mmCIF file of C-alpha atoms in Angstrom:
data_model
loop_
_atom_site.group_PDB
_atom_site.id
_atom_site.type_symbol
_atom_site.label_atom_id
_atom_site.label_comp_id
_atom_site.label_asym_id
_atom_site.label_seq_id
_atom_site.Cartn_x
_atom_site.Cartn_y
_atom_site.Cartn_z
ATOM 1 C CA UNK A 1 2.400 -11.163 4.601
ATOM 2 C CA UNK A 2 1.967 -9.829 1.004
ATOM 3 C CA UNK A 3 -1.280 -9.893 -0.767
ATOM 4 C CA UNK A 4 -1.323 -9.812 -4.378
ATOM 5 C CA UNK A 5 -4.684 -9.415 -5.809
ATOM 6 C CA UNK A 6 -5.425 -9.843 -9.290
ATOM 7 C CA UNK A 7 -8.327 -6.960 -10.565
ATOM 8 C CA UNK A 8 -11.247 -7.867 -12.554
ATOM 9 C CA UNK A 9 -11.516 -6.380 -16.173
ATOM 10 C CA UNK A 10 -12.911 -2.944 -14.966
ATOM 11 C CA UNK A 11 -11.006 -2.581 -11.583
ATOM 12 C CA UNK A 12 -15.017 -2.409 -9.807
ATOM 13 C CA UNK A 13 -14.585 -5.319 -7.049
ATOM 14 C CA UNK A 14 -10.971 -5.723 -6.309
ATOM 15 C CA UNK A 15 -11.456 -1.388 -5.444
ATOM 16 C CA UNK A 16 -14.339 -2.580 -3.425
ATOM 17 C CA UNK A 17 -11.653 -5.395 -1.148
ATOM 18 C CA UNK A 18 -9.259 -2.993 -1.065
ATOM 19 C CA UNK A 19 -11.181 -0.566 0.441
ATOM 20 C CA UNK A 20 -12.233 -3.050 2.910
ATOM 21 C CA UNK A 21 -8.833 -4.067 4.086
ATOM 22 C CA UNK A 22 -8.359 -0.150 5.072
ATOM 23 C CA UNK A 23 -11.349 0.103 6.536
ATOM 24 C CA UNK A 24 -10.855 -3.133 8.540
ATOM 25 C CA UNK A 25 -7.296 -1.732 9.844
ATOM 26 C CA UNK A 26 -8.806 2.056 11.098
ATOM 27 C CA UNK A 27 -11.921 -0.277 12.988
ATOM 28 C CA UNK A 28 -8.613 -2.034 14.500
ATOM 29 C CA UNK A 29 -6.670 1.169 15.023
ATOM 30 C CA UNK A 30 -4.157 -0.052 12.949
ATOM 31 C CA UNK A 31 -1.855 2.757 11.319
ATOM 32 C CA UNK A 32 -2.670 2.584 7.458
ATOM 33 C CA UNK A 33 0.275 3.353 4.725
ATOM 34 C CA UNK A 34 -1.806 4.216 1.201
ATOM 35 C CA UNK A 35 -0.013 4.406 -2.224
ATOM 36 C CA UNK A 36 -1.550 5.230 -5.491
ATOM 37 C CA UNK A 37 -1.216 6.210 -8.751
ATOM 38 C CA UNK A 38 -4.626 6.782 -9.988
ATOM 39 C CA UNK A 39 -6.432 8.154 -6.893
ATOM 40 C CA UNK A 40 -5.406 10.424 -4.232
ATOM 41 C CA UNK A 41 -5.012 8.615 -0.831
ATOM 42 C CA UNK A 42 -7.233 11.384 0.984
ATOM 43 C CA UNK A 43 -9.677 10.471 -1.778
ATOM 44 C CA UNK A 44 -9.609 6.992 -1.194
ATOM 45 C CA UNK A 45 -10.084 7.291 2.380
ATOM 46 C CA UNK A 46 -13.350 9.225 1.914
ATOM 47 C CA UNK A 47 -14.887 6.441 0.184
ATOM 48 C CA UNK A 48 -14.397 3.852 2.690
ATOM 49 C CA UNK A 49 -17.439 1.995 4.181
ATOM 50 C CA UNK A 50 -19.333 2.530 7.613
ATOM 51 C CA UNK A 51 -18.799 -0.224 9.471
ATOM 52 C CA UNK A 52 -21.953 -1.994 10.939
ATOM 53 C CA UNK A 53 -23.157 -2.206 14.756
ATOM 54 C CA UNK A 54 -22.892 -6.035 15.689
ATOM 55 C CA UNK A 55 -26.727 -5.814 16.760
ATOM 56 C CA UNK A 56 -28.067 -4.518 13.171
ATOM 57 C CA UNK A 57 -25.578 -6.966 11.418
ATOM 58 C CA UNK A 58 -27.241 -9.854 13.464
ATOM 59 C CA UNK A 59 -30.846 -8.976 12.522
ATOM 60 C CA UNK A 60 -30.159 -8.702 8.987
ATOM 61 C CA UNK A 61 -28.283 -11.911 8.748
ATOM 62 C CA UNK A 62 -31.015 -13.612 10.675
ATOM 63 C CA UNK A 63 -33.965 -12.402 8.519
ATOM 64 C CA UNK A 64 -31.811 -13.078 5.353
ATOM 65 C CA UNK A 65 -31.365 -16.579 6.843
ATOM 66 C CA UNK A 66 -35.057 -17.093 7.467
ATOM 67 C CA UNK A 67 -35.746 -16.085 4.176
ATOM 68 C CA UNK A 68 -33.319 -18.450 2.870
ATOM 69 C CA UNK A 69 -34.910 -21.240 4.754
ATOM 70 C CA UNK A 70 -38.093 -20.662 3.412
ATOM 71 C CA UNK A 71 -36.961 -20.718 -0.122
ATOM 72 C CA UNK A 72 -35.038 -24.166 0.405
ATOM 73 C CA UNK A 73 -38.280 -25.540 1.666
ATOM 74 C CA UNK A 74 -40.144 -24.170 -1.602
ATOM 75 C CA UNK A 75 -37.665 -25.769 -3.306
ATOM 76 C CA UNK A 76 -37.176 -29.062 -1.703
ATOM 77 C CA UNK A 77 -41.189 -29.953 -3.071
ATOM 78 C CA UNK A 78 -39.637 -29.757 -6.664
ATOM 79 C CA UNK A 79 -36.427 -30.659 -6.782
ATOM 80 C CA UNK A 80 -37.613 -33.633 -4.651
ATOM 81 C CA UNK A 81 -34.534 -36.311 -6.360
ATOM 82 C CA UNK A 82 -32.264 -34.132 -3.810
ATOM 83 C CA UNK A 83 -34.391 -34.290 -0.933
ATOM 84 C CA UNK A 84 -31.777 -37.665 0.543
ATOM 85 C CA UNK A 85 -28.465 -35.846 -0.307
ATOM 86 C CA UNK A 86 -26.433 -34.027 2.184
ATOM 87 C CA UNK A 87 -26.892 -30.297 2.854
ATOM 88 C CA UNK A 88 -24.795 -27.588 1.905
ATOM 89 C CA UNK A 89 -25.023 -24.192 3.469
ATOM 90 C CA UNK A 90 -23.135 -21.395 0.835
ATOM 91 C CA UNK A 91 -23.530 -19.231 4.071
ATOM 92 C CA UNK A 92 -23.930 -19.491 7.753
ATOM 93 C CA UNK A 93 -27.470 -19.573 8.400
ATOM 94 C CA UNK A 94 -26.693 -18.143 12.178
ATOM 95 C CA UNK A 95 -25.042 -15.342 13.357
ATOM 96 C CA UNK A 96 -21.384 -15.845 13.132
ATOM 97 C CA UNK A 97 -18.478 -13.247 13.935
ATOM 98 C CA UNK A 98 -15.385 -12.586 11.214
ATOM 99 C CA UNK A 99 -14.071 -9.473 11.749
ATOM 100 C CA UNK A 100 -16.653 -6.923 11.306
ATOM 101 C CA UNK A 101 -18.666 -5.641 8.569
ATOM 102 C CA UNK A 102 -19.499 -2.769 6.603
ATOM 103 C CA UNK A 103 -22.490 -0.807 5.055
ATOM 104 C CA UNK A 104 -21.679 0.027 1.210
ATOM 105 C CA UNK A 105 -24.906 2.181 1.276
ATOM 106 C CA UNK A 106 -22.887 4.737 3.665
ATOM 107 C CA UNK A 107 -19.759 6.003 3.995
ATOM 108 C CA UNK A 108 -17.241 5.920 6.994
ATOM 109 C CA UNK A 109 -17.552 9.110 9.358
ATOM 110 C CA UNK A 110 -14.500 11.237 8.799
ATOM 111 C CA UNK A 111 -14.370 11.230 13.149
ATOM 112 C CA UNK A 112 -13.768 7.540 12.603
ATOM 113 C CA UNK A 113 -11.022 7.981 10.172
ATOM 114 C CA UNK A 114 -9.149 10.686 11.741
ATOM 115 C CA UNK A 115 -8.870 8.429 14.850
ATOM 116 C CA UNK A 116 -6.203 6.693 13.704
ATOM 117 C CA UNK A 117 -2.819 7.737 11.854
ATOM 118 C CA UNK A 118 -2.259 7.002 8.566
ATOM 119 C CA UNK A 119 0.179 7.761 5.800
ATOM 120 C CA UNK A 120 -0.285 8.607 2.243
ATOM 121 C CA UNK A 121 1.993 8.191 -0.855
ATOM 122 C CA UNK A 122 0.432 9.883 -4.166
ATOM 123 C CA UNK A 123 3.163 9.241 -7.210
ATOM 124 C CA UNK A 124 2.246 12.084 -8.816
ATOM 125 C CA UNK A 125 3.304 14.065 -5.734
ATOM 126 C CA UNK A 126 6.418 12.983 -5.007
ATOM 127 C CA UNK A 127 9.245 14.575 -5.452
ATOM 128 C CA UNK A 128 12.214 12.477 -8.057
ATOM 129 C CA UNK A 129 15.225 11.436 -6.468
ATOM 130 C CA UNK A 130 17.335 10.455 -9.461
ATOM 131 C CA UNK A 131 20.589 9.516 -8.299
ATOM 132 C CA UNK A 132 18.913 7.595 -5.244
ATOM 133 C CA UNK A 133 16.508 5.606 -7.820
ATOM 134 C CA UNK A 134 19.390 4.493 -10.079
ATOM 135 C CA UNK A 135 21.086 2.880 -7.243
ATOM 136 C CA UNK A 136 17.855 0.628 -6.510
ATOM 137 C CA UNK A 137 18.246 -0.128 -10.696
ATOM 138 C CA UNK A 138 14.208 -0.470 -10.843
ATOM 139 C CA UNK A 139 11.369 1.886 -12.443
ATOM 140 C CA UNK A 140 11.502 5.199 -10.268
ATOM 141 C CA UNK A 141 8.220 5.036 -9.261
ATOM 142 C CA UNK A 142 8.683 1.870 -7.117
ATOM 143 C CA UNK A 143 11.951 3.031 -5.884
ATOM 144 C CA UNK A 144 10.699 6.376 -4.083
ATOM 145 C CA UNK A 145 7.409 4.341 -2.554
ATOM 146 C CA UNK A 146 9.793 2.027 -1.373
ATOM 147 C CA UNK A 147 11.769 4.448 0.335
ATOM 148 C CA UNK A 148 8.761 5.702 1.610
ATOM 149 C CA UNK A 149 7.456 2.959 3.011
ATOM 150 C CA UNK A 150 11.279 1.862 4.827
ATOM 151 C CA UNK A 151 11.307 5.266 6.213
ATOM 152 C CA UNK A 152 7.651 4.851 7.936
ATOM 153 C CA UNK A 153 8.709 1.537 8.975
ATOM 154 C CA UNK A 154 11.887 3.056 10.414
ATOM 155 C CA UNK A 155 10.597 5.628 12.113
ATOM 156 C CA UNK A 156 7.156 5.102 13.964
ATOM 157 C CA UNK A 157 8.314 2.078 15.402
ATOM 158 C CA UNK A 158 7.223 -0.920 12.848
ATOM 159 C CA UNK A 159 10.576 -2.557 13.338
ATOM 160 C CA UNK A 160 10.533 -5.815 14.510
ATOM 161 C CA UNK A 161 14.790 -5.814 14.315
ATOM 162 C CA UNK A 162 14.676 -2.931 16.317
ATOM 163 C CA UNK A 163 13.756 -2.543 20.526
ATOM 164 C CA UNK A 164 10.521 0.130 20.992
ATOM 165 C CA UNK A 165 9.968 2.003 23.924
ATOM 166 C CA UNK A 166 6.397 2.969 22.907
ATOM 167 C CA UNK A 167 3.334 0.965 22.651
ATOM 168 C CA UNK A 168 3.501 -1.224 19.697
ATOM 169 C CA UNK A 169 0.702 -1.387 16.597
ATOM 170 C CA UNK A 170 0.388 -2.857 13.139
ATOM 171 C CA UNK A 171 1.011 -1.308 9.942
ATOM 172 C CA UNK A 172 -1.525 -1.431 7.065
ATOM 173 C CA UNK A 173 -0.420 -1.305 3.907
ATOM 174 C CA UNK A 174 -2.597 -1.162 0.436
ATOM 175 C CA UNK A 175 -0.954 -0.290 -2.825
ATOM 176 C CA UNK A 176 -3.354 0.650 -5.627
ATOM 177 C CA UNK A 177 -3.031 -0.377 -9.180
ATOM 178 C CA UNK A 178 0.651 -1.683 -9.220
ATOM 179 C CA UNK A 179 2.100 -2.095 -12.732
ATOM 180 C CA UNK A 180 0.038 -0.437 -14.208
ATOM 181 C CA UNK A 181 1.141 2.656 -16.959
ATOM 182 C CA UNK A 182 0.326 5.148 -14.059
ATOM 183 C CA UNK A 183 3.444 3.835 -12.577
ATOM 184 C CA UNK A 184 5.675 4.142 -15.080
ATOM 185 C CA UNK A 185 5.772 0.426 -15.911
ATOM 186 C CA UNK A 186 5.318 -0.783 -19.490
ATOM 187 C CA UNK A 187 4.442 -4.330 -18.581
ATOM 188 C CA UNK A 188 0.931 -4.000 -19.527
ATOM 189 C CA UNK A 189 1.807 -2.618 -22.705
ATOM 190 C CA UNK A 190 4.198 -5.339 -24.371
ATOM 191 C CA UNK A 191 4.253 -8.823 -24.556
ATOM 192 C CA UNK A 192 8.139 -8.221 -24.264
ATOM 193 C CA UNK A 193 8.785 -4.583 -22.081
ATOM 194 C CA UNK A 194 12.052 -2.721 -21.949
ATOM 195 C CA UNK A 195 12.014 -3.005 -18.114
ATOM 196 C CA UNK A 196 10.242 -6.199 -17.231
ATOM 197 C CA UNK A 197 12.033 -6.744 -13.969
ATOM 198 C CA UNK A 198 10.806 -3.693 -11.857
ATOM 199 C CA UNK A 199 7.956 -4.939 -10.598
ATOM 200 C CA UNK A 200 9.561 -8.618 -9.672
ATOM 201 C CA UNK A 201 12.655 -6.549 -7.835
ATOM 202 C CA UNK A 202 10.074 -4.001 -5.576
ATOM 203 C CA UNK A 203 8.080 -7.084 -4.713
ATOM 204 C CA UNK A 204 11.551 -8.934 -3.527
ATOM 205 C CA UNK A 205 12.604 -5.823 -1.412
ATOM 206 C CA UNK A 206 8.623 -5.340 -0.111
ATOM 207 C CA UNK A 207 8.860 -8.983 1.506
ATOM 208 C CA UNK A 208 11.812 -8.582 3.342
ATOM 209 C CA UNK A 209 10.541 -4.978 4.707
ATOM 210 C CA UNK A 210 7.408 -7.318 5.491
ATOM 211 C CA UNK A 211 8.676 -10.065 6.875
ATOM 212 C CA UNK A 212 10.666 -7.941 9.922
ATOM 213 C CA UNK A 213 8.279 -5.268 10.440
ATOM 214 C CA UNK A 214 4.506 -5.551 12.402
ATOM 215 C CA UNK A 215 2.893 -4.820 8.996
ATOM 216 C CA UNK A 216 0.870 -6.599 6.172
ATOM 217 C CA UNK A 217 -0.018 -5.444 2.573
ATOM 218 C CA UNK A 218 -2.452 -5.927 -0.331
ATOM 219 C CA UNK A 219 -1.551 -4.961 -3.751
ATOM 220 C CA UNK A 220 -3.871 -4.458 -6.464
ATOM 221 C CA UNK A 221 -2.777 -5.353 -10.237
ATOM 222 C CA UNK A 222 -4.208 -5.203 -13.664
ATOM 223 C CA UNK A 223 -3.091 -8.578 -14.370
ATOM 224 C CA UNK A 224 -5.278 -8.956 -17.181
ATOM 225 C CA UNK A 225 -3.238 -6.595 -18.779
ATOM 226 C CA UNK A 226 0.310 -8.502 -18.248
ATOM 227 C CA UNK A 227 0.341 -10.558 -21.545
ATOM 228 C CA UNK A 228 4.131 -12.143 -20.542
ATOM 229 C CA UNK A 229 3.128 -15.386 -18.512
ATOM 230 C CA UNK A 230 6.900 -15.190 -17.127
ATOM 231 C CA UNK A 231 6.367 -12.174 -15.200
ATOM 232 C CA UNK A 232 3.148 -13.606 -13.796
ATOM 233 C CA UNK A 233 4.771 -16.539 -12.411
ATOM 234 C CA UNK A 234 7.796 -14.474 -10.964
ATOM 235 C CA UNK A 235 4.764 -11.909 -9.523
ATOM 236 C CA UNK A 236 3.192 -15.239 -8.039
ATOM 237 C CA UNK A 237 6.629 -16.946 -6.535
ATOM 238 C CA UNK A 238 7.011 -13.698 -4.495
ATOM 239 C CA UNK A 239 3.662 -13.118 -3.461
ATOM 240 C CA UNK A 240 2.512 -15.078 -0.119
ATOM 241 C CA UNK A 241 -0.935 -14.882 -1.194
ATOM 242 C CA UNK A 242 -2.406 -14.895 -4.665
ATOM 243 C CA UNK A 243 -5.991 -14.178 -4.992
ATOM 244 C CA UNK A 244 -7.954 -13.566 -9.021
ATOM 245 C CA UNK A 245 -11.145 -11.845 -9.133
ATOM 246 C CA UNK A 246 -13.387 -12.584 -12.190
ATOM 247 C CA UNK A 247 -16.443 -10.206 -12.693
ATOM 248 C CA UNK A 248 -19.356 -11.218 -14.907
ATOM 249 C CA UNK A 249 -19.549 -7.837 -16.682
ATOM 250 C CA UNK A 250 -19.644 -8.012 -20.256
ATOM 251 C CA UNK A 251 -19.253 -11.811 -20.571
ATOM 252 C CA UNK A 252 -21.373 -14.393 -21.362
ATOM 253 C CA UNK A 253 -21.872 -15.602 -17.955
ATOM 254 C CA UNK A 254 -23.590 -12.341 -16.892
ATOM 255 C CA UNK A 255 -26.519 -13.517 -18.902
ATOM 256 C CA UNK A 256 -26.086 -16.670 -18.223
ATOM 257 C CA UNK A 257 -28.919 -18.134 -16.216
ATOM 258 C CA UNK A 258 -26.644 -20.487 -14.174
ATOM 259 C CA UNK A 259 -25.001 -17.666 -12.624
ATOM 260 C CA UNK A 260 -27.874 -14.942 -11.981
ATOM 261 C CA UNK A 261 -27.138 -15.069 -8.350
ATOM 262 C CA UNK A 262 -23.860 -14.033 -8.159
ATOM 263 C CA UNK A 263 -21.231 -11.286 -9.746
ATOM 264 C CA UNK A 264 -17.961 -13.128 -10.781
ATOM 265 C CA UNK A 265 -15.555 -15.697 -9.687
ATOM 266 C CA UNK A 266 -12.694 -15.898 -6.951
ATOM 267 C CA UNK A 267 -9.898 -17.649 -8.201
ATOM 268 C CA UNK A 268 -7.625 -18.469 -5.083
ATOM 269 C CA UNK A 269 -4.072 -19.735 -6.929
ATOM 270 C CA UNK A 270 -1.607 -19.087 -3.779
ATOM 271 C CA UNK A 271 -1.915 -18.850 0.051
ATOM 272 C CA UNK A 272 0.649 -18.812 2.097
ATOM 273 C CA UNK A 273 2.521 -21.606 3.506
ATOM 274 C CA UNK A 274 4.633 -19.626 6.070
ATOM 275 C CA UNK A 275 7.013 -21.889 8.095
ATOM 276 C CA UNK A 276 5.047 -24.620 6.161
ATOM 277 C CA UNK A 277 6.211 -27.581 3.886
ATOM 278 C CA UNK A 278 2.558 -27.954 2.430
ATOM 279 C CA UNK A 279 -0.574 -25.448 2.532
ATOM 280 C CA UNK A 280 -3.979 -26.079 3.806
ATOM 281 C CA UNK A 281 -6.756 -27.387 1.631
ATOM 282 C CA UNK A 282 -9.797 -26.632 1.589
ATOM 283 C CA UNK A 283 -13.020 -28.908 0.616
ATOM 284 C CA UNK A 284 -14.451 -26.608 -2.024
ATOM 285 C CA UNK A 285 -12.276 -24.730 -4.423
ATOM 286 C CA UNK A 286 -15.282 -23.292 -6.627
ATOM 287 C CA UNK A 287 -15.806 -19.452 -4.897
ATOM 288 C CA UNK A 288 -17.899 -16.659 -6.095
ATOM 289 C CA UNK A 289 -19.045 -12.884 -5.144
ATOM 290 C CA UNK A 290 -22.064 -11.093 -5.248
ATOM 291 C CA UNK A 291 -22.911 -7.356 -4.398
ATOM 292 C CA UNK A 292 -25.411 -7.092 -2.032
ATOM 293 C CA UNK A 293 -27.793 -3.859 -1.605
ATOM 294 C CA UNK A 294 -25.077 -3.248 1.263
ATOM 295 C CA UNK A 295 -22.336 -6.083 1.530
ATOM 296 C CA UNK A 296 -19.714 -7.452 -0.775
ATOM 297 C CA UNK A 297 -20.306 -11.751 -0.053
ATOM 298 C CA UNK A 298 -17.992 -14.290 -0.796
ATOM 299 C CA UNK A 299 -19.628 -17.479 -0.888
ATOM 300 C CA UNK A 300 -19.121 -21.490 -2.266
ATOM 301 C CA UNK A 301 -20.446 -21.272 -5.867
ATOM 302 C CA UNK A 302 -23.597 -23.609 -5.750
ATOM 303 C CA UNK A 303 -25.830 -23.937 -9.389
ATOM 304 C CA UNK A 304 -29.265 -24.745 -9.370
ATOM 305 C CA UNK A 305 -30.027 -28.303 -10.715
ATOM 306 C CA UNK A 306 -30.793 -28.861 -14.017
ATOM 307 C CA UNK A 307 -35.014 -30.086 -14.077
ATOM 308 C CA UNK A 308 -35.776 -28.881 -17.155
ATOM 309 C CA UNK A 309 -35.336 -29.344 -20.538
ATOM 310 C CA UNK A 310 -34.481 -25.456 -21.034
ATOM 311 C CA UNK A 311 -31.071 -25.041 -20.084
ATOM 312 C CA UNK A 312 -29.513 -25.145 -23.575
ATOM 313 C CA UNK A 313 -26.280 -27.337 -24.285
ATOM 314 C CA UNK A 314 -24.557 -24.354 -24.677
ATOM 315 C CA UNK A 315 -25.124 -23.613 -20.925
ATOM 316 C CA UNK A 316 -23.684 -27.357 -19.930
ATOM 317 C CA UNK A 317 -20.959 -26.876 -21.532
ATOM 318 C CA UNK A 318 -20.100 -23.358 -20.304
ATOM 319 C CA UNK A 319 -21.179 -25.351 -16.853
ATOM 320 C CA UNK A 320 -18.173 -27.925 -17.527
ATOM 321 C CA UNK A 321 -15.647 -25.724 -18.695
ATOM 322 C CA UNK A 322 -16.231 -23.488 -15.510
ATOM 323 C CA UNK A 323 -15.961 -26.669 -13.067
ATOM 324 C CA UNK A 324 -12.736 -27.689 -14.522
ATOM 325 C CA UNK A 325 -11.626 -24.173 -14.453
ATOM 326 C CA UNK A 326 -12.261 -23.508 -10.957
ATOM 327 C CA UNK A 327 -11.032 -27.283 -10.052
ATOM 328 C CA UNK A 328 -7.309 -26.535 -11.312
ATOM 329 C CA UNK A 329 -4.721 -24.592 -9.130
ATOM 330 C CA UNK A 330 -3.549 -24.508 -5.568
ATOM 331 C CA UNK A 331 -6.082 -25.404 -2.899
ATOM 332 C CA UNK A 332 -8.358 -22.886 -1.478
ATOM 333 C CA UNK A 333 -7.304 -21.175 2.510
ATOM 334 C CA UNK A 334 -9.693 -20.971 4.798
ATOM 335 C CA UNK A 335 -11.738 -18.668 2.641
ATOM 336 C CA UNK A 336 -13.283 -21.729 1.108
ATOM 337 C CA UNK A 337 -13.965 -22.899 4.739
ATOM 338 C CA UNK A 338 -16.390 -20.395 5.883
ATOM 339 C CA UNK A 339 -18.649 -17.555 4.723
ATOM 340 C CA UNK A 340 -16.840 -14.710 4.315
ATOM 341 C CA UNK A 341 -18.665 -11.100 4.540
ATOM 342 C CA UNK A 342 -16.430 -8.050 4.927
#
């Protein structure tokens, strides 16, 4: 599956998830396939996170759970109008297992990432095929990684189409920064670019090297940049899964007391409906992230009740607007279902 990930204002979390999905795959010994524009692959490799031993994880969640309890019980003498309504945990208050999880504090041992093969594509190094680009009639850039990535697919045995003799693994695939003007692309410079079909033919071509290989990809874009709302929805249609990250920095909300327990929003607007008429739905569509001393923590977006006369009107309304906000769109996946902690 493809998924497209839209990067907050300053590029800060969605660098933080896609870091996670590579470190996820070398835990997995998957192979991993790294393209960028902006950082060198061997750079981005050194800055992955250590993953954490099941046993420390479990004591940490359990005293953060404890602690948790506690401060619902402080709470429940005050806010005592709620005490009869149902519970809601944003978390799981016991040790649960999803995947495995990772220390931001520390960084992966470079034993651990040499254990695994992995492929890197660096624009900046490649060398320009010309004739060969013309013939794909797309930006250059996206021509040669996709020629790079078809030939990795071709020949270490990620061919689905194809019979393999040797033992068979999964391809990880993370693309840094697509569309942006690192690439070549001048999307996110005009409201109407010269070449605004690029990006909408590599993603066509990318699915169909997805959908018959043993591989799966993330893509990071600037879509905050992309003023042309046509491309968007094009970018969306041939995406399977379409996932917005909002950061509080230098908005309103990041002094707004309403939110002072978490970092930004997580806007889910597509998951995939693979041999599917109609996609799952979840029963919360209002996510948001916070950055933990050591963990990045998704989590349902809960706001403390309004006892006092303090909360300005302002606040309320900003309150209203972001329900609504968050309400709109295609249901959440299984995300919304249960705590997720990289």
């Amino acid at each position: 599956t493809l998924v497209f990930t839209e990067e907050d204002k300053y590029g800060l979390y969605s660098n933080l998830l896609f870091k996670y999905f590579l470190a996820e795959g070398i835990v997995c010994g998957h192979d991993l396939f790294v393209a960028s524009a902006k950082e060198h692959p061997d750079n981005i490799l050194k800055e992955l996170p250590a993953p954490l031993l099941d046993d420390t994880y479990r004591k940490e969640l359990g005293d953060e759970a404890a602690t948790r309890s506690e401060d619902v019980q402080d709470s429940m003498k005050i806010a005592w109008r709620y005490q009869n309504l149902p519970k809601m945990e944003a978390s799981p208050t016991t040790y649960t297992k999803f995947g495995h999880y990772y220390d931001l504090s520390k960084k992966m041992s470079p034993e651990l990432c040499q254990s695994i093969k992995w492929h890197g594509f660096y624009l900046h190094e490649e060398s320009s095929f010309e004739s060969k680009t013309k013939a794909w009639n797309m930006n250059s850039g996206y021509a040669r990684l996709l020629q790079s990535i078809q030939r990795i697919i071709s020949q270490e045995g990620f061919d689905g189409s194809d019979p393999q003799k040797k033992q068979r693994n999964v391809l990880r695939i993370g693309i840094q920064s697509l569309g942006s003007i690192l690439w070549g692309d001048d999307i996110c410079c005009s409201d109407t670019p010269e070449d605004a079909h690029s990006l909408t033919k590599f993603l066509y071509v990318l699915r169909g090297l997805l959908r018959k290989s043993l591989s799966a990809c993330i893509i990071t874009v600037p879509a905050h940049l992309i003023q042309n709302k046509a491309i968007m929805e094009r970018v969306t249609n041939l995406s399977d899964m379409v996932v917005g990250l909002e950061s509080f920095i230098g908005s309103e909300r990041e002094t707004n007391p309403l939110y002072k327990d978490y970092h930004g929003l997580v806007h889910v607007h597509q998951i995939p409906r693979l041999n599917s008429l109609i996609c799952d739905v979840s029963d919360t569509k209002d996510l948001a992230f916070r950055l933990k001393r050591k963990q990045f923590t998704i989590e349902r977006l809960h706001l403390p009740p309004d006892l006092s006369d303090t909360v300005s009107r302002a606040s309320k309304q900003d309150l209203a607007g972001s329900a609504k906000l968050l309400s709109s769109g295609c249901g959440a996946m299984a995300i919304g279902k249960k705590h997720l902690d990289f």
